[in-house]
Amino acid sequence: MDRTKIAQKILSAYLPKGQEEIAALLGQDVVLEDEGLESKDREAFFDQLQGKQVIATIQVEGEKPGNAWCVADFRDAIRLGGTLIMLPEEEIAERISSGEMGEEEKDAFGEIVNLLIGVLSSLFETVYPGKLRMVKTGVDLVDPLQVAAREEWPFPEGSLIIQAAKGKLAGEDFAGMFYLVLPAELVGEEEATVGDALEAKAEERVPEPSDETGNKLGGGQPVAESMDDSAIEARKETGKKTGITRQKLTKILKAVLERLQVEVGGFLGHDFSLKNRRIRFATPEEIFSGLQGKQVLADIQVEGDAKGQGWLMMTLPAAIRLGGTLIMLPDSELQVRLASDEYGEEDSDAFGEIVNIVAGVYTTVFKDLYAGGNLRFVKIDQAVIDPLVIEVGEDYPVADEEYVLIEAEAFFDDVSLGATRTFFPLRVFHLRPDDEVKETPKNPVSRTTDADGDGDEAGVPSERQPEGPSGDTAGSDSGEERPVVVLCCGDDQMAETFRKAGEDVGFNVVVRPLHGNSGDEKLKSPAVRLIMLVFDDVGEKGLAAAIRINSIVRDQVPMIAAGPNWTRSMVLRAIKYGIRDILVTPADEERISEKIREHAA
């Protein structure tokens, strides 16, 4: 993902988190509603402003140094600052009427801006560790008419990226808009790139078509868009025997949602409801887009006449609240856990019991209503993920295939817990061919199909015969195929060391990127004896790759991980996600060869 799109993801995430932080600081309800991004020059920006404005200057340090700015209507800045320092409403009104902003008001509003800067910096830090820092350097009161007349611009020439937000404080609308202003070069490589990206972003807001059941058909790509010919034909043959229609699948899933409200609510002894429901087909990219904050991703294995891996995803606070309710935590302790953003073993076990209930409901409803065979749904494991990191790295923890996505907004005692998303591979349900979405041309970018139409992808060993690092067929001098070690690594120099160590002990080493889904389905090839994940830095992105690959191979192929700065908690998490052994880097070839012999024999 390019820098412009990354910045857009970060900017869309900072307002919801920012409003929570400001509300906690002020002890008042605060709403910051994103009005979208625009690209303008400084003249156009000041032309749209009415009345006095307060501009807080932010110094940006790091790889791309410069300035950014928070801009607020004078009246809103006084209200926010005055609320912080607990001025009476009459005093706030008097200061607004005066039209002046003293040092006390500037300092108070500056604290609000500092809070927002902290949120923004933490999001950039998640994506660009150690590469960017933001510091507020000043607060000034300006009159847009005087700025334009005197051409005393507080912003430099060039394209500006402007994020506008409507606001509310204690239920009362802001007098004006709240803006975050950044130079285009700070978020993108060049102005054309930023403009194109914002235009594309606007096009994404076009309403999606709906099917005959009233459900939106989702995100853009038809269900058969990325399938190769052989997969389409296989699904047709299977569907003729055991398939169900898309409409029937939708009805079954709606029945599941109805039953979940009763079963989960009864289990917890509280009112539990699912509103704003939506059932559609989606890609991994669509499933993980638009989410705010950390999520708990729970594995739900499909067993029986069809097999596959599904998932349930809820926000971290929702999982903590539901689990805490189950184990009857005192409200004070529950609030502490919610504020800490930590997800301990007790929280995980408690929420896991709720996922068990969900899996049981799916099993019961499908047993009663599904005519495509006997399916069982079993809770397996769970992990905490950060959708921002996943989206930016385009490193989705699920296989690259089509899913049926069941979305809803969960409510607990009439309080929203946010979005919940459950999704299963579409192939599990064997849709009948006469009810398929019409087949469309294959996507030549996302999938490469060879002359036989089997969909083999470059750089990944075929199930018929493994490929060497350069794409040549690998084998011993006698013509026999050598067993394959798949090396997932993002550093060419490190990859060469591991490749040589593997070849020295008789394996064909296939090198592929650590991040990205291309070729994941080939990891279960009979030729593959070992998968090695090599991290340049042990962290959430590396563990996301481990989760994704583990969901595919499911202990059929051993996985080991190598990287620096392992901590005890990271080792335990890695083992939980399917890693069988850990290698601390840097390591010499002899040590690497020893690990390969131990696990790939």
Coordinates of C-alpha atoms in Angstrom, one line a residue:
M1 CA 0.0 0.0 0.0
D2 CA 1.4 3.4 -1.0
R3 CA 2.1 6.2 1.5
T4 CA -1.0 8.2 0.5
K5 CA -3.4 5.3 1.2
I6 CA -1.6 4.5 4.4
A7 CA -2.1 8.2 5.5
Q8 CA -5.8 8.0 4.6
K9 CA -6.2 4.9 6.7
I10 CA -4.5 6.6 9.7
L11 CA -6.5 9.8 9.3
S12 CA -9.8 7.9 9.2
A13 CA -8.9 6.1 12.4
Y14 CA -7.7 9.0 14.5
L15 CA -11.0 10.9 14.9
P16 CA -13.0 8.1 16.6
K17 CA -10.1 7.5 19.0
G18 CA -9.5 11.2 19.4
Q19 CA -13.1 11.9 20.4
E20 CA -12.9 9.2 23.1
E21 CA -9.8 10.7 24.5
I22 CA -11.2 14.3 24.6
A23 CA -14.4 13.1 26.1
A24 CA -12.5 11.3 28.9
L25 CA -10.4 14.5 29.5
L26 CA -13.3 16.9 29.6
G27 CA -15.8 14.6 31.3
Q28 CA -18.3 15.5 28.6
D29 CA -19.7 13.7 25.5
V30 CA -17.7 14.7 22.5
V31 CA -18.4 13.8 18.8
L32 CA -16.0 14.3 15.9
E33 CA -17.7 13.1 12.7
D34 CA -15.4 12.7 9.7
E35 CA -16.5 14.8 6.7
G36 CA -13.8 13.3 4.4
L37 CA -10.5 14.4 2.9
E38 CA -10.0 17.2 0.4
S39 CA -7.0 18.5 -1.5
K40 CA -6.8 22.3 -1.7
D41 CA -4.3 25.1 -1.8
R42 CA -4.1 27.6 1.0
E43 CA -6.1 30.3 -0.8
A44 CA -9.0 28.0 -1.4
F45 CA -8.9 26.8 2.2
F46 CA -9.1 30.3 3.7
D47 CA -11.8 31.3 1.3
Q48 CA -14.2 28.8 2.9
L49 CA -13.6 29.9 6.4
Q50 CA -16.0 32.3 8.2
G51 CA -15.2 34.2 11.3
K52 CA -12.1 34.1 13.5
Q53 CA -10.1 30.8 13.6
V54 CA -7.6 29.4 16.0
I55 CA -4.7 27.6 14.4
A56 CA -2.5 25.3 16.4
T57 CA 0.9 24.6 14.7
I58 CA 2.3 21.1 14.9
Q59 CA 5.9 20.4 14.2
V60 CA 6.5 17.1 12.4
E61 CA 9.9 15.5 12.9
G62 CA 11.4 12.3 11.3
E63 CA 11.7 11.1 7.7
K64 CA 9.6 13.8 6.3
P65 CA 9.9 16.9 8.5
G66 CA 7.6 19.8 8.2
N67 CA 4.5 21.3 9.8
A68 CA 0.8 20.4 10.2
W69 CA -2.0 22.4 11.7
C70 CA -5.2 22.0 13.7
V71 CA -7.8 24.7 12.8
A72 CA -10.9 25.4 14.8
D73 CA -13.6 28.1 14.9
F74 CA -12.7 30.6 17.7
R75 CA -16.0 29.9 19.5
D76 CA -15.3 26.1 19.6
A77 CA -11.7 26.6 20.8
I78 CA -13.0 28.8 23.7
R79 CA -15.7 26.3 24.6
L80 CA -13.3 23.3 24.5
G81 CA -10.6 25.1 26.5
G82 CA -13.0 26.6 28.9
T83 CA -14.6 23.3 29.6
L84 CA -11.2 21.8 30.3
I85 CA -10.4 24.5 32.9
M86 CA -13.9 24.2 34.3
L87 CA -15.1 27.8 33.5
P88 CA -18.8 28.5 34.2
E89 CA -20.9 28.7 31.1
E90 CA -21.4 32.5 31.7
E91 CA -17.7 33.0 31.7
I92 CA -17.2 31.0 28.5
A93 CA -20.0 33.1 26.8
E94 CA -18.3 36.3 27.9
R95 CA -14.9 35.3 26.6
I96 CA -16.5 34.3 23.2
S97 CA -18.2 37.7 23.1
S98 CA -15.0 39.5 23.7
G99 CA -13.5 38.1 20.5
E100 CA -10.1 37.9 22.2
M101 CA -8.0 34.9 23.2
G102 CA -5.6 35.2 26.1
E103 CA -2.8 32.9 27.2
E104 CA -5.0 30.9 29.5
E105 CA -7.4 30.1 26.7
K106 CA -4.6 29.3 24.3
D107 CA -3.0 27.0 26.8
A108 CA -6.2 25.2 27.5
F109 CA -7.0 24.7 23.8
G110 CA -3.4 23.6 23.3
E111 CA -3.9 20.8 25.7
I112 CA -6.9 19.5 23.6
V113 CA -4.6 19.6 20.5
N114 CA -1.9 17.9 22.4
L115 CA -4.3 15.0 23.1
L116 CA -5.2 14.7 19.4
I117 CA -1.5 14.8 18.4
G118 CA -0.8 12.0 20.8
V119 CA -3.5 9.9 19.2
L120 CA -2.3 10.7 15.7
S121 CA 1.3 10.1 16.6
S122 CA 0.5 6.7 18.1
L123 CA -1.3 5.6 15.0
F124 CA 1.7 6.7 12.8
E125 CA 4.0 4.9 15.2
T126 CA 2.0 1.7 14.8
V127 CA 2.7 1.9 11.0
Y128 CA 6.1 3.6 11.0
P129 CA 7.8 2.7 14.3
G130 CA 10.3 5.4 15.3
K131 CA 10.1 7.3 12.0
L132 CA 7.7 10.2 12.9
R133 CA 7.1 12.5 15.9
M134 CA 4.6 15.4 16.3
V135 CA 4.9 18.3 18.7
K136 CA 2.6 21.3 19.2
T137 CA 4.6 24.5 18.9
G138 CA 2.1 27.3 19.2
V139 CA -1.5 28.5 19.1
D140 CA -2.6 31.7 17.2
L141 CA -5.9 33.5 16.7
V142 CA -6.3 34.7 13.0
D143 CA -8.9 36.4 10.9
P144 CA -9.3 34.7 7.5
L145 CA -10.2 38.0 5.8
Q146 CA -7.1 39.8 7.0
V147 CA -4.9 36.8 6.1
A148 CA -6.2 36.8 2.5
A149 CA -6.1 40.6 2.2
R150 CA -2.5 40.9 3.5
E151 CA -1.4 37.5 2.0
E152 CA 0.2 36.7 5.3
W153 CA -0.4 33.0 4.9
P154 CA 0.3 30.7 7.9
F155 CA 0.6 27.8 5.5
P156 CA 3.2 27.3 2.8
E157 CA 2.5 27.2 -0.9
G158 CA 1.5 23.9 -2.5
S159 CA -1.2 21.3 -2.2
L160 CA -2.7 20.7 1.3
I161 CA -4.6 17.6 2.5
I162 CA -7.5 18.7 4.6
Q163 CA -9.6 16.5 6.9
A164 CA -12.8 18.2 8.0
A165 CA -14.9 17.1 10.9
K166 CA -18.2 18.2 12.4
G167 CA -18.3 18.3 16.1
K168 CA -20.5 18.2 19.2
L169 CA -19.7 19.0 22.8
A170 CA -22.2 17.9 25.4
G171 CA -24.8 17.4 22.7
E172 CA -24.4 21.0 21.2
D173 CA -23.0 21.3 17.7
F174 CA -19.7 23.0 17.1
A175 CA -20.0 26.5 15.6
G176 CA -17.7 25.6 12.7
M177 CA -15.7 22.7 11.3
F178 CA -12.7 21.2 12.9
Y179 CA -9.8 20.8 10.5
L180 CA -6.5 18.9 10.4
V181 CA -4.3 20.3 7.6
L182 CA -1.2 18.6 6.3
P183 CA 1.1 19.4 3.3
A184 CA 0.6 16.9 0.5
E185 CA 4.2 15.8 0.5
L186 CA 3.9 14.7 4.1
V187 CA 1.4 12.0 3.3
G188 CA 2.2 11.2 -0.3
E189 CA 5.1 11.0 -2.8
E190 CA 3.8 13.7 -5.0
E191 CA 0.7 15.9 -5.4
A192 CA -0.7 13.9 -8.4
T193 CA -0.7 10.8 -6.2
V194 CA -2.6 12.5 -3.4
G195 CA -5.2 13.9 -5.8
D196 CA -5.8 10.7 -7.6
A197 CA -6.1 8.8 -4.3
L198 CA -8.7 11.3 -2.9
E199 CA -10.7 11.0 -6.2
A200 CA -10.7 7.2 -5.9
K201 CA -11.7 7.5 -2.2
A202 CA -14.7 9.6 -3.3
E203 CA -15.7 7.0 -5.9
E204 CA -15.8 4.3 -3.1
R205 CA -18.7 6.1 -1.5
V206 CA -21.1 5.2 -4.4
P207 CA -23.9 3.1 -3.0
E208 CA -23.6 -0.6 -3.7
P209 CA -26.3 -2.5 -5.5
S210 CA -28.6 -4.8 -3.5
D211 CA -29.8 -8.3 -4.2
E212 CA -33.4 -9.5 -4.2
T213 CA -33.3 -10.0 -0.4
G214 CA -32.3 -6.4 0.2
N215 CA -28.8 -7.2 1.2
K216 CA -26.0 -5.3 -0.4
L217 CA -23.8 -7.4 -2.7
G218 CA -20.6 -5.9 -1.4
G219 CA -17.6 -4.3 -2.1
G220 CA -17.1 -4.3 -5.6
Q221 CA -16.1 -7.6 -7.0
P222 CA -18.6 -10.3 -8.0
V223 CA -18.3 -13.6 -6.2
A224 CA -16.7 -15.4 -9.1
E225 CA -14.4 -12.5 -10.0
S226 CA -11.1 -13.9 -9.0
M227 CA -11.8 -17.6 -9.5
D228 CA -9.9 -19.5 -12.2
D229 CA -11.8 -21.8 -14.7
S230 CA -11.0 -25.1 -12.9
A231 CA -12.3 -23.7 -9.6
I232 CA -15.5 -22.5 -11.2
E233 CA -16.1 -25.9 -12.9
A234 CA -15.3 -27.8 -9.7
R235 CA -17.8 -25.7 -7.7
K236 CA -20.4 -26.3 -10.4
E237 CA -20.0 -30.1 -10.2
T238 CA -20.1 -30.0 -6.4
G239 CA -23.1 -27.7 -6.4
K240 CA -25.1 -30.0 -8.7
K241 CA -24.9 -32.7 -6.1
T242 CA -25.1 -31.0 -2.7
G243 CA -25.4 -27.3 -3.2
I244 CA -28.0 -24.8 -2.0
T245 CA -29.0 -21.5 -3.4
R246 CA -27.6 -18.2 -2.3
Q247 CA -31.1 -17.1 -1.2
K248 CA -31.4 -20.2 1.0
L249 CA -28.0 -19.6 2.5
T250 CA -29.0 -16.1 3.3
K251 CA -32.2 -17.3 5.0
I252 CA -30.2 -19.8 7.1
L253 CA -27.8 -17.1 8.2
K254 CA -30.6 -14.8 9.1
A255 CA -32.0 -17.5 11.3
V256 CA -28.6 -17.9 13.0
L257 CA -28.6 -14.2 13.8
E258 CA -32.1 -14.4 15.4
R259 CA -31.1 -17.4 17.4
L260 CA -27.8 -15.8 18.6
Q261 CA -29.7 -12.9 20.2
V262 CA -31.7 -15.4 22.4
E263 CA -28.8 -17.8 23.2
V264 CA -26.1 -15.2 24.0
G265 CA -28.5 -13.0 25.9
G266 CA -29.8 -16.0 27.9
F267 CA -26.2 -17.2 28.6
L268 CA -25.2 -13.8 30.0
G269 CA -28.5 -13.0 31.7
H270 CA -28.7 -9.7 29.8
D271 CA -30.4 -8.2 26.8
F272 CA -28.3 -8.9 23.7
S273 CA -29.4 -7.8 20.2
L274 CA -27.9 -7.6 16.7
K275 CA -29.0 -4.7 14.6
N276 CA -28.1 -3.2 11.2
R277 CA -27.6 -6.7 9.9
R278 CA -26.0 -7.4 6.5
I279 CA -25.1 -10.6 4.7
R280 CA -22.8 -10.4 1.6
F281 CA -19.9 -11.9 -0.2
A282 CA -16.5 -10.3 0.4
T283 CA -12.8 -10.5 -0.1
P284 CA -10.3 -10.4 2.8
E285 CA -9.6 -6.7 2.0
E286 CA -13.3 -5.9 2.3
I287 CA -13.7 -7.9 5.5
F288 CA -10.9 -6.0 7.3
S289 CA -11.6 -2.5 6.0
G290 CA -13.5 0.2 8.0
L291 CA -12.8 -1.3 11.4
Q292 CA -11.8 1.0 14.3
G293 CA -9.4 -0.1 17.0
K294 CA -8.1 -3.5 18.1
Q295 CA -10.3 -6.6 17.4
V296 CA -10.5 -10.1 18.8
L297 CA -10.4 -12.6 16.0
A298 CA -11.8 -16.0 17.0
D299 CA -11.3 -19.1 14.9
I300 CA -14.4 -21.2 14.1
Q301 CA -13.6 -24.5 12.4
V302 CA -16.1 -26.0 10.0
E303 CA -16.1 -29.8 10.1
G304 CA -18.2 -32.6 8.7
D305 CA -19.2 -33.0 5.1
A306 CA -17.3 -29.9 4.2
K307 CA -14.2 -28.5 5.9
G308 CA -13.0 -24.9 6.2
Q309 CA -11.8 -22.2 8.5
G310 CA -14.2 -19.4 9.6
W311 CA -13.8 -16.5 12.0
L312 CA -15.8 -14.3 14.4
M313 CA -14.5 -10.8 15.0
M314 CA -15.5 -8.2 17.6
T315 CA -13.9 -5.1 19.1
L316 CA -11.5 -5.7 22.0
P317 CA -13.7 -3.7 24.4
A318 CA -16.7 -5.7 23.3
A319 CA -14.9 -9.0 24.0
I320 CA -13.7 -7.8 27.4
R321 CA -17.2 -6.5 28.4
L322 CA -19.0 -9.7 27.3
G323 CA -16.4 -11.9 28.9
G324 CA -16.3 -9.8 32.1
T325 CA -20.1 -10.0 32.4
L326 CA -19.9 -13.8 32.1
I327 CA -17.4 -14.1 35.0
M328 CA -19.3 -11.5 37.0
L329 CA -16.5 -9.0 37.3
P330 CA -17.3 -6.0 39.5
D331 CA -18.0 -2.9 37.4
S332 CA -14.9 -1.2 38.8
E333 CA -12.7 -4.0 37.7
L334 CA -14.4 -4.2 34.3
Q335 CA -13.7 -0.5 33.8
V336 CA -10.1 -0.9 34.7
R337 CA -9.7 -3.7 32.1
L338 CA -11.4 -1.7 29.5
A339 CA -9.2 1.3 30.1
S340 CA -6.0 -0.8 30.1
D341 CA -6.6 -2.2 26.6
E342 CA -5.1 -5.5 27.8
Y343 CA -6.5 -8.9 27.0
G344 CA -5.4 -11.4 29.6
E345 CA -5.9 -15.2 29.8
E346 CA -9.0 -14.8 32.0
D347 CA -10.5 -12.4 29.4
S348 CA -9.7 -14.8 26.6
D349 CA -11.1 -17.8 28.3
A350 CA -14.3 -16.0 29.2
F351 CA -14.9 -14.6 25.7
G352 CA -14.0 -18.1 24.3
E353 CA -17.0 -19.5 26.2
I354 CA -19.2 -17.0 24.4
V355 CA -17.7 -18.0 21.0
N356 CA -18.5 -21.6 22.0
I357 CA -22.2 -20.6 22.3
V358 CA -22.0 -18.9 18.9
A359 CA -20.5 -22.0 17.3
G360 CA -23.2 -24.1 18.9
V361 CA -25.9 -21.9 17.4
Y362 CA -24.4 -22.2 13.9
T363 CA -24.3 -26.0 14.3
T364 CA -27.9 -26.3 15.5
V365 CA -29.4 -24.0 12.9
F366 CA -27.5 -25.6 10.1
K367 CA -28.5 -29.1 11.3
D368 CA -32.1 -28.0 11.1
L369 CA -32.1 -26.0 7.9
Y370 CA -29.1 -26.8 5.7
A371 CA -29.6 -29.4 3.0
G372 CA -26.1 -29.4 1.6
G373 CA -24.7 -31.9 4.1
N374 CA -23.8 -32.3 7.8
L375 CA -21.8 -29.3 9.1
R376 CA -20.4 -28.7 12.6
F377 CA -18.9 -25.5 13.8
V378 CA -16.2 -25.7 16.5
K379 CA -14.4 -22.9 18.4
I380 CA -10.6 -23.3 18.0
D381 CA -8.6 -20.3 19.1
Q382 CA -8.5 -16.5 19.2
A383 CA -6.0 -13.6 18.8
V384 CA -6.0 -9.8 19.2
I385 CA -5.3 -8.0 15.9
D386 CA -4.9 -4.4 14.8
P387 CA -6.9 -3.8 11.5
L388 CA -4.8 -0.7 10.8
V389 CA -1.6 -2.7 10.7
I390 CA -3.2 -5.5 8.6
E391 CA -4.7 -3.0 6.1
V392 CA -1.5 -1.0 5.7
G393 CA 0.7 -4.1 5.3
E394 CA -2.0 -5.8 3.1
D395 CA -1.2 -8.8 5.2
Y396 CA -4.5 -10.4 6.0
P397 CA -4.6 -13.2 8.6
V398 CA -6.9 -15.3 6.4
A399 CA -6.5 -17.1 3.1
D400 CA -7.1 -15.2 -0.2
E401 CA -10.5 -16.5 -1.2
E402 CA -14.1 -15.4 -1.3
Y403 CA -16.1 -15.4 1.9
V404 CA -19.7 -15.0 3.0
L405 CA -19.7 -12.2 5.5
I406 CA -22.3 -11.8 8.2
E407 CA -22.2 -8.3 9.7
A408 CA -24.2 -6.7 12.5
E409 CA -24.0 -4.0 15.2
A410 CA -24.1 -5.7 18.7
F411 CA -26.0 -4.1 21.5
F412 CA -25.7 -5.1 25.2
D413 CA -28.4 -3.8 27.4
D414 CA -29.2 -1.3 24.6
V415 CA -25.6 0.0 24.6
S416 CA -23.7 -0.4 21.3
L417 CA -20.6 -2.7 21.4
G418 CA -19.7 -1.9 17.8
A419 CA -19.5 -4.0 14.7
T420 CA -19.3 -7.8 14.8
R421 CA -18.3 -9.7 11.7
T422 CA -18.4 -13.5 11.1
F423 CA -17.2 -15.0 7.9
F424 CA -16.7 -18.4 6.3
P425 CA -15.2 -19.5 3.0
L426 CA -17.9 -19.5 0.4
R427 CA -16.7 -22.9 -1.0
V428 CA -17.9 -24.6 2.2
F429 CA -21.5 -24.1 1.3
H430 CA -21.4 -25.3 -2.3
L431 CA -23.7 -22.7 -3.9
R432 CA -25.7 -24.2 -6.8
P433 CA -24.4 -23.0 -10.3
D434 CA -27.9 -21.9 -11.4
D435 CA -27.9 -19.4 -8.6
E436 CA -24.3 -18.2 -8.9
V437 CA -23.3 -14.6 -9.6
K438 CA -22.6 -14.5 -13.3
E439 CA -19.1 -15.5 -14.2
T440 CA -16.8 -12.5 -15.1
P441 CA -13.4 -12.3 -16.6
K442 CA -10.6 -13.4 -14.2
N443 CA -8.5 -10.8 -12.6
P444 CA -5.1 -10.9 -14.4
V445 CA -3.4 -9.0 -11.7
S446 CA -4.4 -11.0 -8.6
R447 CA -4.1 -14.5 -10.1
T448 CA -2.0 -16.1 -12.8
T449 CA -3.4 -19.2 -14.5
D450 CA -1.2 -21.5 -16.6
A451 CA -2.2 -23.2 -19.8
D452 CA -3.8 -26.1 -17.9
G453 CA -6.0 -23.6 -16.0
D454 CA -4.9 -24.9 -12.6
G455 CA -4.1 -21.5 -11.2
D456 CA -0.5 -22.2 -10.1
E457 CA 1.2 -19.0 -9.0
A458 CA 4.8 -17.8 -9.5
G459 CA 7.2 -18.5 -6.8
V460 CA 5.2 -21.2 -5.0
P461 CA 5.8 -24.9 -5.3
S462 CA 3.2 -26.7 -7.4
E463 CA 1.5 -29.8 -6.0
R464 CA 2.7 -31.7 -9.0
Q465 CA 6.4 -30.8 -8.6
P466 CA 8.3 -28.3 -6.5
E467 CA 10.0 -25.3 -8.0
G468 CA 13.4 -23.9 -7.1
P469 CA 14.0 -20.4 -6.1
S470 CA 14.5 -19.3 -9.7
G471 CA 11.4 -21.2 -10.9
D472 CA 13.3 -24.2 -12.3
T473 CA 12.2 -27.7 -11.4
A474 CA 14.3 -28.9 -8.4
G475 CA 15.6 -32.4 -8.1
S476 CA 18.7 -34.4 -7.2
D477 CA 21.3 -35.5 -9.7
S478 CA 19.4 -38.8 -10.1
G479 CA 16.3 -36.9 -11.3
E480 CA 14.3 -37.4 -8.0
E481 CA 12.5 -34.4 -6.6
R482 CA 14.0 -32.9 -3.4
P483 CA 11.7 -32.0 -0.5
V484 CA 10.8 -28.3 -0.2
V485 CA 11.3 -25.8 2.5
V486 CA 9.3 -22.6 2.0
L487 CA 11.1 -19.6 3.3
C488 CA 8.9 -16.5 4.0
C489 CA 11.3 -13.6 4.4
G490 CA 11.3 -9.9 3.5
D491 CA 15.1 -9.3 3.6
D492 CA 17.1 -10.5 0.6
Q493 CA 20.4 -10.8 2.4
M494 CA 18.9 -12.8 5.3
A495 CA 16.9 -14.9 2.8
E496 CA 20.2 -15.9 1.1
T497 CA 21.7 -17.1 4.4
F498 CA 18.7 -19.3 5.2
R499 CA 18.4 -20.5 1.6
K500 CA 22.0 -21.7 1.5
A501 CA 21.6 -23.4 4.9
G502 CA 18.6 -25.3 3.7
E503 CA 20.2 -26.4 0.4
D504 CA 23.3 -27.5 2.2
V505 CA 21.3 -30.2 4.0
G506 CA 19.5 -31.4 0.8
F507 CA 16.3 -29.3 0.6
N508 CA 14.9 -27.2 -2.3
V509 CA 14.3 -23.8 -0.7
V510 CA 11.6 -21.7 -2.2
V511 CA 11.8 -18.0 -1.2
R512 CA 8.6 -16.0 -1.0
P513 CA 7.5 -12.7 0.7
L514 CA 6.6 -12.9 4.4
H515 CA 3.6 -10.6 3.9
G516 CA 0.9 -11.0 1.3
N517 CA -1.5 -13.8 0.4
S518 CA -0.2 -14.7 -3.0
G519 CA 0.2 -18.5 -3.3
D520 CA -1.0 -19.3 0.2
E521 CA -3.1 -22.3 -1.0
K522 CA 0.1 -24.1 -2.3
L523 CA 1.7 -24.2 1.2
K524 CA -0.1 -27.5 1.8
S525 CA 1.6 -29.2 -1.2
P526 CA 2.9 -32.7 -0.3
A527 CA 6.4 -31.6 -1.3
V528 CA 6.5 -28.9 1.4
R529 CA 8.2 -30.3 4.6
L530 CA 8.8 -27.1 6.5
I531 CA 7.7 -23.4 6.5
M532 CA 10.2 -20.9 7.9
L533 CA 9.1 -17.4 8.8
V534 CA 12.0 -15.0 9.1
F535 CA 11.2 -11.6 10.8
D536 CA 13.4 -8.6 10.5
D537 CA 11.6 -7.4 13.7
V538 CA 9.4 -9.5 15.9
G539 CA 6.0 -7.8 16.3
E540 CA 2.3 -7.7 15.4
K541 CA 2.9 -7.9 11.6
G542 CA 5.0 -11.0 11.9
L543 CA 2.5 -12.7 14.2
A544 CA -0.3 -11.8 11.7
A545 CA 1.6 -13.7 9.0
A546 CA 1.9 -16.7 11.4
I547 CA -1.8 -16.6 12.1
R548 CA -2.6 -16.5 8.4
I549 CA -0.3 -19.3 7.4
N550 CA -1.3 -21.5 10.4
S551 CA -5.0 -21.1 9.4
I552 CA -4.0 -22.7 6.0
V553 CA -1.7 -25.6 7.0
R554 CA -3.3 -26.4 10.4
D555 CA -0.3 -28.5 11.7
Q556 CA 0.0 -30.4 8.5
V557 CA 3.3 -28.6 7.8
P558 CA 5.6 -27.6 10.7
M559 CA 6.3 -23.9 11.1
I560 CA 9.3 -22.3 12.8
A561 CA 10.1 -18.6 13.2
A562 CA 13.3 -16.7 13.3
G563 CA 13.9 -13.1 14.3
P564 CA 15.7 -10.8 16.8
N565 CA 14.5 -9.4 20.2
W566 CA 12.2 -12.2 21.2
T567 CA 10.4 -11.7 24.5
R568 CA 8.8 -14.4 26.6
S569 CA 5.3 -13.1 25.8
M570 CA 6.1 -13.0 22.0
V571 CA 7.4 -16.6 22.2
L572 CA 4.3 -17.8 23.9
R573 CA 2.1 -16.0 21.4
A574 CA 4.0 -17.4 18.5
I575 CA 3.6 -21.0 19.9
K576 CA -0.1 -20.3 20.4
Y577 CA -0.3 -19.4 16.7
G578 CA 1.3 -22.6 15.4
I579 CA 5.0 -21.9 15.6
R580 CA 6.8 -25.1 16.8
D581 CA 10.3 -23.6 17.4
I582 CA 12.0 -20.3 17.7
L583 CA 15.4 -19.3 16.3
V584 CA 17.1 -16.1 17.5
T585 CA 18.8 -14.1 14.7
P586 CA 21.4 -13.4 13.7
A587 CA 22.3 -17.1 13.4
D588 CA 25.0 -18.9 11.5
E589 CA 24.3 -21.4 8.7
E590 CA 25.2 -24.4 10.9
R591 CA 22.6 -23.4 13.5
I592 CA 20.0 -22.8 10.8
S593 CA 20.7 -26.1 9.1
E594 CA 20.4 -27.9 12.4
K595 CA 16.9 -26.4 12.9
I596 CA 15.9 -27.4 9.4
R597 CA 17.1 -31.0 9.8
E598 CA 15.2 -31.2 13.2
H599 CA 11.8 -30.1 11.9
A600 CA 11.8 -31.0 8.2
A601 CA 13.1 -34.6 8.4

